[in-house]
Amino acid sequence: MVLAVVSATFSQLPTKIETFPISSVRLGDSQFLRNQRADISYLLSLDADRLLAPYMKGAGLTPKAENYTNWENTGLDGHIGGHYLSALAYMYAATGNDEVKRRMDYFLGELKRCQDAAGDGYLAGIPNGRAMWQELAQGNIRAASFGLNDRWVPLYNIHKIYAGLRDAWLIAGEEKAKTMLVRLTDWMIQEVNSLSDEQIQQMLISEQGGLNETFADVAAITGDKKYLRLAHQFSDQRMLQPLLKGEDNLTGKHANTQIPKVIGYKRIADLEGLSDWDRAAAFFWDVVIGQRSVSIGGNSMREHFNPTDNFSELLESEQGPESCNTYNMLRLTKMLYQTSAKKDYIDYYERALYNHILSILNPVQGGFVYFTPMRSGHYRVYSQPQTSMWCCVGTGLENPARYGEMIYAHEGDNLIVNLFIPSTLTWDNMTITQRNQFPMEPSTDITLSLKKAKKMTVKVRCPWWTEGMTLQVNGKPVEAKQENGYMAITRQWTDGDVLHVDLPMHLTAMTTPDGKPQYSFLYGPIVLAAKTGTDRQDGMYADDSRGGHIANGPQIPLTQMPAIIGDANTILTHLRPVDGKPLTFTLSGVSLPSYEGMQLMPFYQLYECRYQIYFPLYSQGEWETKKQEIAQAEQARMLLEQLTVDKVFCGEQQSESDHFFQSDRSWNGSDGGIHWRRTRGTFSYQLRSVGAKHLMIQSFSGERGQVRISVNGTIIGTFTPNSMGSIIANIPEVSGETFKLEFSAVDGRETPRISEVRAMKE
């Protein structure tokens, strides 16, 4: 199904490319299909009644089971339920699986019972949500990036059920979902009816997901412009206005707060024909992909956009690109492609799909990845169905159901082949079947089954990574015309015609966007990586702790990971193909003899292991000097980590949320990519206490002012940062596994900016 838009109602941007409904495409044998089957197992292992429990409570009904734990009972209650509904809708459309359909029908029916019990269209799992909405409707708005009126990002939370209902209608054709979606949107109009646009903008300081997009979708579904008015009200102007001017001020911003906003700007632009909003969305895409993304197609470090001129910290962090970000960047990419027909969007889509999205599902045990560390020698953590309820589990559930949505497209009666994934497309009395062993073999066969001969054009994408692409029809060379990055064949096609496409691949060395000599290698579109070990992957299968998604096991010193010794002009000569092993290469000329001849293979084939994707490049002389500098810095950093019991990066949304942040008259900011928080009142965190003896608190050098510090309500002192911006304090003896650490202003004066807090053993 597609959005039902009445053309007379909206002045739309013209759609140049039409994509196919996911129900028109079935995957063939490949890693994509195997992942899709693993995802179905994961979906069916979830207990719908536990996911429904927050909604039952929100409606005043008695739940049939208790909430799941983890994020589902610590403030973000209900968010996975919305993703679950979207995943079921897409998976049913993508596979026709009867059990998936039964689960979707049951889930929708129970949600309808909740909405009916509410009486006014309300449907959400937000803890004590009614009281919060009443405060907001009265203009009592207390917003911060991590939350709104003492709730953990409730706008983001409710967006998930909006999106789930939309997908259940548009993708799976569930009529009741359409009615429920419109009722819930009408409820929101009434909730904000008494608020000014400025007050709604104040609410949007808190992460809001893509509410502006879903409200625009409701406008398209109904043809009623009042929902577009709501979409505009929920479009964050603080983000939009710089983009309209072509200004990149993304450094330090929470990445996945921004991406869904831009999807909404694009959706509104498409409906209303707003070319300036469309350019703003394209500009955002350009700077994120071109200047803020790594080779696998992902972006962010500790969930925030890092500086464009320095990727060093990202390459050292255990919290690399977040899966949700790439899920949303692919959604934005699809929208931009549809109205521009630019092949570059598909080139990125393919790279991110194979190297990030495909790699985040454990193909054996199941489970999804939150962070993909770019740190050499580190590893990933996998979710478990009954313990892990992160945002990236939600989008992770959806991804495999959506693998097929961009393989094919069409311009009128002309077929476009964008991706080389084994699959079958059913379209207009035709069946198009693609068979291959790509990327293990650089070719594909496309067979057309037609009831009667048809003259049309078939366009095959000419990827950035191929040279000498050739096409044959029924075993004979065929003349093709190059059109905007595609090879186009126009002819009378008959039943059984086979289009064979050869796609020669070659090696590419890609630096980080800052241009520093740290290289990732690709063969064709496939990022290559080395397996470096399996030791001490602590917490590789996540528990239900708030920070269970972070790979907090031992970090390998970077001096113990190989660098390449050589010259940038000849860097590709360090790789040699391994006979009999497709897409496998040996790496020679490295800094550490024990790694000489290490093998690189597709990153998406690696799981449950430590790995290396980026390799720094030095001359022999540079390495002798650099390894000492690295060793000294690493020794100090790793000693600090070994002595750390718990840590908070102040002003960073997820870090604060994971430590149960509370605040009165505090605010946060970012300077030079370093986040901070200060207050004229108080702010507090809960930290782990076992083994903790001291506090190490970091401000900024030269920072002035005093801060009063309390542990479990007992004041331990009033402190001023030293010349280096540090505060060291003893922790009194505490009972239990956690303690509450509170910072408060002295006589109402501003505290110093606090950037980092550590509970230390010594």
PDB file of N, CA and C in Angstrom, residues 13-17 266 270 278 334-342:
ATOM      1  N   LEU A  13       5.954  17.757  -3.954  1.00  0.00           N
ATOM      2  CA  LEU A  13       7.159  17.628  -4.765  1.00  0.00           C
ATOM      3  C   LEU A  13       6.970  16.432  -5.689  1.00  0.00           C
ATOM      4  N   PRO A  14       7.349  16.550  -6.936  1.00  0.00           N
ATOM      5  CA  PRO A  14       7.155  15.424  -7.859  1.00  0.00           C
ATOM      6  C   PRO A  14       8.016  14.231  -7.465  1.00  0.00           C
ATOM      7  N   THR A  15       7.418  13.047  -7.517  1.00  0.00           N
ATOM      8  CA  THR A  15       8.146  11.806  -7.256  1.00  0.00           C
ATOM      9  C   THR A  15       8.721  11.303  -8.569  1.00  0.00           C
ATOM     10  N   LYS A  16      10.047  11.183  -8.622  1.00  0.00           N
ATOM     11  CA  LYS A  16      10.697  10.741  -9.851  1.00  0.00           C
ATOM     12  C   LYS A  16      10.856   9.233  -9.903  1.00  0.00           C
ATOM     13  N   ILE A  17      10.976   8.618  -8.718  1.00  0.00           N
ATOM     14  CA  ILE A  17      11.173   7.178  -8.633  1.00  0.00           C
ATOM     15  C   ILE A  17      10.107   6.584  -7.722  1.00  0.00           C
ATOM     16  N   LYS A 266      11.511  16.343   5.599  1.00  0.00           N
ATOM     17  CA  LYS A 266      11.438  15.850   4.223  1.00  0.00           C
ATOM     18  C   LYS A 266      10.027  15.403   3.872  1.00  0.00           C
ATOM     19  N   ASP A 270       7.774  16.993   0.931  1.00  0.00           N
ATOM     20  CA  ASP A 270       7.193  16.225  -0.169  1.00  0.00           C
ATOM     21  C   ASP A 270       5.701  16.499  -0.323  1.00  0.00           C
ATOM     22  N   ASP A 278      13.154  20.656   1.447  1.00  0.00           N
ATOM     23  CA  ASP A 278      13.777  19.523   0.758  1.00  0.00           C
ATOM     24  C   ASP A 278      15.289  19.719   0.675  1.00  0.00           C
ATOM     25  N   LYS A 334      16.086   6.831   1.339  1.00  0.00           N
ATOM     26  CA  LYS A 334      15.024   6.381   0.435  1.00  0.00           C
ATOM     27  C   LYS A 334      14.158   7.554  -0.009  1.00  0.00           C
ATOM     28  N   MET A 335      13.787   8.419   0.920  1.00  0.00           N
ATOM     29  CA  MET A 335      12.914   9.543   0.592  1.00  0.00           C
ATOM     30  C   MET A 335      13.596  10.513  -0.367  1.00  0.00           C
ATOM     31  N   LEU A 336      14.872  10.800  -0.126  1.00  0.00           N
ATOM     32  CA  LEU A 336      15.607  11.715  -1.004  1.00  0.00           C
ATOM     33  C   LEU A 336      15.785  11.121  -2.398  1.00  0.00           C
ATOM     34  N   TYR A 337      16.024   9.823  -2.458  1.00  0.00           N
ATOM     35  CA  TYR A 337      16.171   9.152  -3.754  1.00  0.00           C
ATOM     36  C   TYR A 337      14.888   9.236  -4.569  1.00  0.00           C
ATOM     37  N   GLN A 338      13.752   9.073  -3.917  1.00  0.00           N
ATOM     38  CA  GLN A 338      12.489   9.030  -4.642  1.00  0.00           C
ATOM     39  C   GLN A 338      12.174  10.345  -5.351  1.00  0.00           C
ATOM     40  N   THR A 339      12.610  11.465  -4.797  1.00  0.00           N
ATOM     41  CA  THR A 339      12.300  12.753  -5.426  1.00  0.00           C
ATOM     42  C   THR A 339      13.475  13.331  -6.216  1.00  0.00           C
ATOM     43  N   SER A 340      14.626  12.662  -6.173  1.00  0.00           N
ATOM     44  CA  SER A 340      15.795  13.181  -6.910  1.00  0.00           C
ATOM     45  C   SER A 340      16.288  12.227  -7.989  1.00  0.00           C
ATOM     46  N   ALA A 341      16.057  10.924  -7.806  1.00  0.00           N
ATOM     47  CA  ALA A 341      16.551   9.877  -8.711  1.00  0.00           C
ATOM     48  C   ALA A 341      18.070   9.820  -8.767  1.00  0.00           C
ATOM     49  N   LYS A 342      18.749  10.363  -7.744  1.00  0.00           N
ATOM     50  CA  LYS A 342      20.220  10.376  -7.742  1.00  0.00           C
ATOM     51  C   LYS A 342      20.765   9.032  -7.288  1.00  0.00           C
TER      52      LYS A 342
END
